[in-house]
Coordinates of C-alpha atoms in Angstrom, one line a residue:
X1 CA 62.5 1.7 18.9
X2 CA 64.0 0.3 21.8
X3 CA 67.6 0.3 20.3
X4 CA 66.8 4.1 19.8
X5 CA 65.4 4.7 23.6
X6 CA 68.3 3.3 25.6
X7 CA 67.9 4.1 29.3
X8 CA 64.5 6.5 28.0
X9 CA 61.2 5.5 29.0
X10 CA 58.3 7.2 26.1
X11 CA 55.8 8.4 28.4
X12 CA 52.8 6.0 29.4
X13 CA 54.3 3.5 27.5
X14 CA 55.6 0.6 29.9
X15 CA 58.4 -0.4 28.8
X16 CA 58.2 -4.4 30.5
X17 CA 55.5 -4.8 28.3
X18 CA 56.9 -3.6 25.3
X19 CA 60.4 -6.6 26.2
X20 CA 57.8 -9.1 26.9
X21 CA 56.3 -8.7 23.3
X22 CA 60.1 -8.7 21.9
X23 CA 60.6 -11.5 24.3
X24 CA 57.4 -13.7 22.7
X25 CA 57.7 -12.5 19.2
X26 CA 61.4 -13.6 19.2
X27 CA 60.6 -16.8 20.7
X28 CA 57.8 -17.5 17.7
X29 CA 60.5 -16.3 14.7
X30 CA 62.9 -18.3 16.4
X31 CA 64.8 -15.0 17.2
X32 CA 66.2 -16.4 20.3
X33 CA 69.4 -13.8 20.6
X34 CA 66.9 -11.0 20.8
X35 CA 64.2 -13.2 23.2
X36 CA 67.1 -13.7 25.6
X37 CA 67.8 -10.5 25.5
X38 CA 64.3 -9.2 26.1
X39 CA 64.0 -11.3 29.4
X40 CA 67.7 -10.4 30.7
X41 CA 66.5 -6.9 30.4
X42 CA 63.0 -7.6 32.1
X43 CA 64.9 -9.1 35.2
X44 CA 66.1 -5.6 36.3
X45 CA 62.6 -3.9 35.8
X46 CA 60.3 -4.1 38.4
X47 CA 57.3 -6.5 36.6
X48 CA 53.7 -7.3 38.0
X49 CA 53.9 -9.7 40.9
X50 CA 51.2 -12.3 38.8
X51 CA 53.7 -12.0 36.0
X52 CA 56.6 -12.9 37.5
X53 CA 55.7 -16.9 37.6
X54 CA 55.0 -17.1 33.9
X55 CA 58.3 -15.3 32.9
X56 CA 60.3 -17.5 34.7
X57 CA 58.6 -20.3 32.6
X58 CA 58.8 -18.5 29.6
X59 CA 62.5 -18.0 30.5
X60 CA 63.2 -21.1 31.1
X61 CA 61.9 -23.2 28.1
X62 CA 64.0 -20.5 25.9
X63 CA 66.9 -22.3 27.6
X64 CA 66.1 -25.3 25.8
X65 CA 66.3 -23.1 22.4
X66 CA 69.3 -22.7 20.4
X67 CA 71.5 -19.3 21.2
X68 CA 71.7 -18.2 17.9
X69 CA 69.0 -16.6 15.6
X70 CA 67.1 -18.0 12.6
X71 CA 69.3 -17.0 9.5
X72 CA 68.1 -14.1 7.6
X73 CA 66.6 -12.4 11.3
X74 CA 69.1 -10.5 11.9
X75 CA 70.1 -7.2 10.1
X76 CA 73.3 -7.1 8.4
X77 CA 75.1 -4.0 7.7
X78 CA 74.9 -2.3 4.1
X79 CA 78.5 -0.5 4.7
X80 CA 80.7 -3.0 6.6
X81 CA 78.1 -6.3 5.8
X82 CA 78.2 -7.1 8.8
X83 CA 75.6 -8.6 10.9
X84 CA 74.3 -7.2 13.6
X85 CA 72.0 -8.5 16.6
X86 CA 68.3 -7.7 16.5
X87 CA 68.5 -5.9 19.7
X88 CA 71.8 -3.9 21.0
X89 CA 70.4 -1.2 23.7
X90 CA 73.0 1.1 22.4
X91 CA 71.3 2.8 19.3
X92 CA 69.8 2.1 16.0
X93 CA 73.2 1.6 14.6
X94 CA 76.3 -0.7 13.7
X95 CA 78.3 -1.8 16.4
X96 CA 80.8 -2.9 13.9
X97 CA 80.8 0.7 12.0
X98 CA 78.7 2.6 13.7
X99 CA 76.5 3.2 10.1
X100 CA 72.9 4.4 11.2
X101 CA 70.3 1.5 10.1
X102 CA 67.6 3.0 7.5
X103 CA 64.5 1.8 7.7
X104 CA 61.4 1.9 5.2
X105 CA 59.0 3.8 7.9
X106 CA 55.8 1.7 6.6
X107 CA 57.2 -1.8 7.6
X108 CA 60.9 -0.8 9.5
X109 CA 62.9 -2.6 7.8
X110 CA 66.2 -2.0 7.0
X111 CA 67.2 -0.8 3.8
X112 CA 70.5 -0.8 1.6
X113 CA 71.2 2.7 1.4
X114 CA 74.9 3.8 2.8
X115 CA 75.6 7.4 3.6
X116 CA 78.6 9.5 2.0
X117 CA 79.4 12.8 2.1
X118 CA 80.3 15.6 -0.3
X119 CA 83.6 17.3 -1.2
X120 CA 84.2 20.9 0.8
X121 CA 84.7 22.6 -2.3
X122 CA 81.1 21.2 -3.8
X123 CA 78.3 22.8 -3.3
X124 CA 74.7 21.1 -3.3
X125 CA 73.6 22.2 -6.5
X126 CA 77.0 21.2 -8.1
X127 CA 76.8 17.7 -6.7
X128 CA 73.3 17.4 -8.3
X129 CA 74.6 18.2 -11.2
X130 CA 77.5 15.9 -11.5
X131 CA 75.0 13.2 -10.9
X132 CA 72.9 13.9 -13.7
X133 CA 75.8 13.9 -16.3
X134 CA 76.2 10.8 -18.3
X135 CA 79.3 9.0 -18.2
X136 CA 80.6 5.6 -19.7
X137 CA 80.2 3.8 -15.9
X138 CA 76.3 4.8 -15.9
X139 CA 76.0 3.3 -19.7
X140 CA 77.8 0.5 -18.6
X141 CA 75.0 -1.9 -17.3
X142 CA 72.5 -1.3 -19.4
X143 CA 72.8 -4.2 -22.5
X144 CA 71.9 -6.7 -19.2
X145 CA 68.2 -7.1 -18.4
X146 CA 66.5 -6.0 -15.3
X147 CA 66.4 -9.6 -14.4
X148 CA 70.1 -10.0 -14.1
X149 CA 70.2 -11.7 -17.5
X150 CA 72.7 -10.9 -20.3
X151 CA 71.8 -12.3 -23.7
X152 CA 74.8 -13.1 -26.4
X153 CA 74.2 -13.3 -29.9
X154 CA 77.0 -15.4 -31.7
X155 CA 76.8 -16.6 -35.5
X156 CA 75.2 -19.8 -35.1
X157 CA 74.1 -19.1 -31.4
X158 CA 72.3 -17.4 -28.7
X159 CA 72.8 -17.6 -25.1
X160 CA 71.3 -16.5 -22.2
X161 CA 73.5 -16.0 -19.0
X162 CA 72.8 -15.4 -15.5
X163 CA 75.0 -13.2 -13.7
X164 CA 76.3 -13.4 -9.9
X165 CA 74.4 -10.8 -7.9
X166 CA 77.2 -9.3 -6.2
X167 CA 78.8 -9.0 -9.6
X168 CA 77.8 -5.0 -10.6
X169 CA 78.7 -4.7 -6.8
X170 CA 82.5 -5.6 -7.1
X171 CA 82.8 -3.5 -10.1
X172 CA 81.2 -0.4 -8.4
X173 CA 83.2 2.2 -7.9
X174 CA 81.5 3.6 -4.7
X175 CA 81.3 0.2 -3.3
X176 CA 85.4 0.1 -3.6
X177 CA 85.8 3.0 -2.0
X178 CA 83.2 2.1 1.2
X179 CA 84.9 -1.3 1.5
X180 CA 88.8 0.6 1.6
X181 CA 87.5 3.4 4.3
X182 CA 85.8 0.4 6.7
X183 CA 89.4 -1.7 6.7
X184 CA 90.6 2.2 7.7
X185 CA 87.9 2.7 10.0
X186 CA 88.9 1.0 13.6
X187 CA 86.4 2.8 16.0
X188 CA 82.8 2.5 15.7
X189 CA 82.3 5.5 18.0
X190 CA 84.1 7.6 15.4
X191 CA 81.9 7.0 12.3
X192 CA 82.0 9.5 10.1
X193 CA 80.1 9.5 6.2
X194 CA 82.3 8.1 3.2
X195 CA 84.1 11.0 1.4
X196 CA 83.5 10.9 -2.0
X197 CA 85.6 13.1 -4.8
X198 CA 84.2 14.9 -7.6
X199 CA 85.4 12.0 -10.1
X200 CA 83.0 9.5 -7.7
X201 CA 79.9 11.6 -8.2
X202 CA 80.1 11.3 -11.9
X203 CA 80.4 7.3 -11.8
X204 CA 77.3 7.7 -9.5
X205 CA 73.6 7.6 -11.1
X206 CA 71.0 9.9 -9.8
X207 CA 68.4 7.5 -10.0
X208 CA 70.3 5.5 -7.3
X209 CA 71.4 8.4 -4.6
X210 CA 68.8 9.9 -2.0
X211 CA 69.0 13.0 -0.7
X212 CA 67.5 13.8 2.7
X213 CA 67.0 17.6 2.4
X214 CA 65.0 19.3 5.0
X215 CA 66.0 23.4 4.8
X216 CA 62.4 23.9 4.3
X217 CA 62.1 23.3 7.6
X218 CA 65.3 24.6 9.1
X219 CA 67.3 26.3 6.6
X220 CA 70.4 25.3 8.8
X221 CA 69.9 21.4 8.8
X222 CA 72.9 19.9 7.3
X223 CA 71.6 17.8 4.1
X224 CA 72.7 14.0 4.1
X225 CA 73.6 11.7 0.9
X226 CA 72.8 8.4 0.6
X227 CA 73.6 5.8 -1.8
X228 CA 71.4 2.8 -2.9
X229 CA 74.2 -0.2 -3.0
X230 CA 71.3 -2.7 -4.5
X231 CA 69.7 -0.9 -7.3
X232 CA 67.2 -3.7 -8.0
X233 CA 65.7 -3.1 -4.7
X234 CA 63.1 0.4 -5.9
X235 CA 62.9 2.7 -3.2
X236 CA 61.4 6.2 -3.1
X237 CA 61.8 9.9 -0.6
X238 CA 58.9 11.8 0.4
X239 CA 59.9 15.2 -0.2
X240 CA 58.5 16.8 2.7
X241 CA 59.6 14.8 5.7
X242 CA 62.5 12.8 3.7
X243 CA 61.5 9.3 5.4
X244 CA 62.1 6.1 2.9
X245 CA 59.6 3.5 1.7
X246 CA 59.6 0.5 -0.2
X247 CA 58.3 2.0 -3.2
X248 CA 55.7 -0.5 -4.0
X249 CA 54.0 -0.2 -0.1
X250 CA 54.6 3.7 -0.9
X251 CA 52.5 3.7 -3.3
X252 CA 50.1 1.1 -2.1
X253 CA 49.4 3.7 1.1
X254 CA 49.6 7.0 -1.2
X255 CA 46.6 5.6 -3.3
X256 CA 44.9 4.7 0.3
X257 CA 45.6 7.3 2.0
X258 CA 46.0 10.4 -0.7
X259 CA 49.6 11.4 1.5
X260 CA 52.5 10.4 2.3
X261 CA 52.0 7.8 5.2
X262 CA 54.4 9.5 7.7
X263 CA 53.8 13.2 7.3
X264 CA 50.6 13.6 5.4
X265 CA 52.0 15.6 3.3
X266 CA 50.6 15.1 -0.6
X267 CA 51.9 15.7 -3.9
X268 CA 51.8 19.0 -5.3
X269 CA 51.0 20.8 -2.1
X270 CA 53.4 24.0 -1.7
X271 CA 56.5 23.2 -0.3
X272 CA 58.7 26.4 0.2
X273 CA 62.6 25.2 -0.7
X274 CA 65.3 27.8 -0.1
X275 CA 67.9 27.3 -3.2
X276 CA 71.3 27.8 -2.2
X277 CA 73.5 30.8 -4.3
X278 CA 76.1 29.3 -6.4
X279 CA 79.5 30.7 -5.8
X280 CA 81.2 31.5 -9.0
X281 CA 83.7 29.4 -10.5
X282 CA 87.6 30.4 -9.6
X283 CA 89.8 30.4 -12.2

């Protein structure tokens, strides 16, 4: 929230004591990047006089604290892999890319989902289609278990072999082509979606592309891609208001709830979708 606010204060919402929270919370999960940050940011705003004792001891004892964050704190980039600091001021982005972060909007945390864009000369409906066809890529991965395990039968033999995680990654297509346009990409300020061609939308699998489609609400609102780079990781779109979840919390607050956590919106409820007119095919 406060990398999305910048210089914007939400109304009666102070924002010294959302920093101080930052500033505590960081301190606690040894998130001392972001805790220093918090109280640099505080020294500028005008706090209560009664506080002003117990920051500077609060601001002093992080002193004694290492400058970097705990490993694993900080979120790394899904497009660039990158890592980023916890808070930047300048936007929920990459500084590195300039990638928007996604975040499941039960718990905010990021997810791996990197966004590409379509071919001028594909429509929508043409995409979608593309992504359900089978091709040999999409078979490609299924002998190996959902574990990550890949069992081989021999004549006197039978092994079971663990394979390296990033392993489907380097041998993704998609992933290839993100990793060649961020050596291309040398301004974050310019980010731009990663083209895809017609042949890269076959290699993809539907199961593993999001698509944040919200013409029911404005018929003009440009619909965004996104690909899921760690397939193990199950994820799931509410139709409605397009936010992502963690499928299992998803679920979790669906059955709690009967909605969808963010927009209320439940399953099965009329949703009015405007399908685009296919242009015919030019010969």
């Amino acid at each position: 929230l406060l990398n999305i606010l910048g210089n914007l204060s939400p109304f009666n919402i102070s924002k010294v004591y959302v920093l101080y929270a930052v500033a505590k919370l960081g301190g606690s999960l040894e998130a001392y990047k972001a805790a220093r940050s918090s109280f640099d940011k505080l020294q500028i705003l005008k706090v209560p006089s009664e506080w002003q004792e117990m920051l500077d001891l609060e601001n002093l004892k992080l002193r004694t604290k290492p400058y970097h964050d705990k490993e694993g704190s900080s979120p790394v980039c899904n497009r660039c892999m990158k890592e980023n600091p916890f808070l930047t001021f300048e936007g929920d982005h990459c500084r590195y890319c300039g990638h928007p972060f996604l975040r499941n909007f039960i718990s905010f945390d990021t997810v791996p989902l990197v966004e590409f864009a379509l071919p001028k000369d594909i429509s929508h409906n043409k995409a979608k289609q593309f992504l359900k066809e089978p091709t040999s890529y999409k078979g490609k991965k299924q002998p190996k278990g959902a574990d990550g395990w890949t069992e081989t039968v021999g004549e006197d033999q039978q092994m079971l072999s663990l394979a390296p995680q990033n392993e489907d990654l380097e041998d993704d297509p998609f992933f290839q082509k993100v990793t060649e346009y961020c050596e291309l990409q040398l301004d974050p300020d310019r980010y731009s979606p990663v083209p895809v061609t017609k042949e890269l939308l076959l290699q993809m699998n539907m199961e593993e592309v999001f698509i944040e489609d919200l013409t029911h609400i404005c018929p003009t609102y440009p619909r965004k891609y996104y690909k899921n780079m760690v397939p193990e990781v199950a994820m799931t779109m509410c139709e409605k208001c397009s936010k992502i979840f963690m499928q299992d919390e998803y679920e979790f607050a669906y059955m709690e709830g009967k909605c969808c956590p963010f927009c209320r919106y439940s399953e099965g409820a009329e949703l009015h979708v405007e399908e685009e007119e296919e242009e015919p095919d030019k010969l």
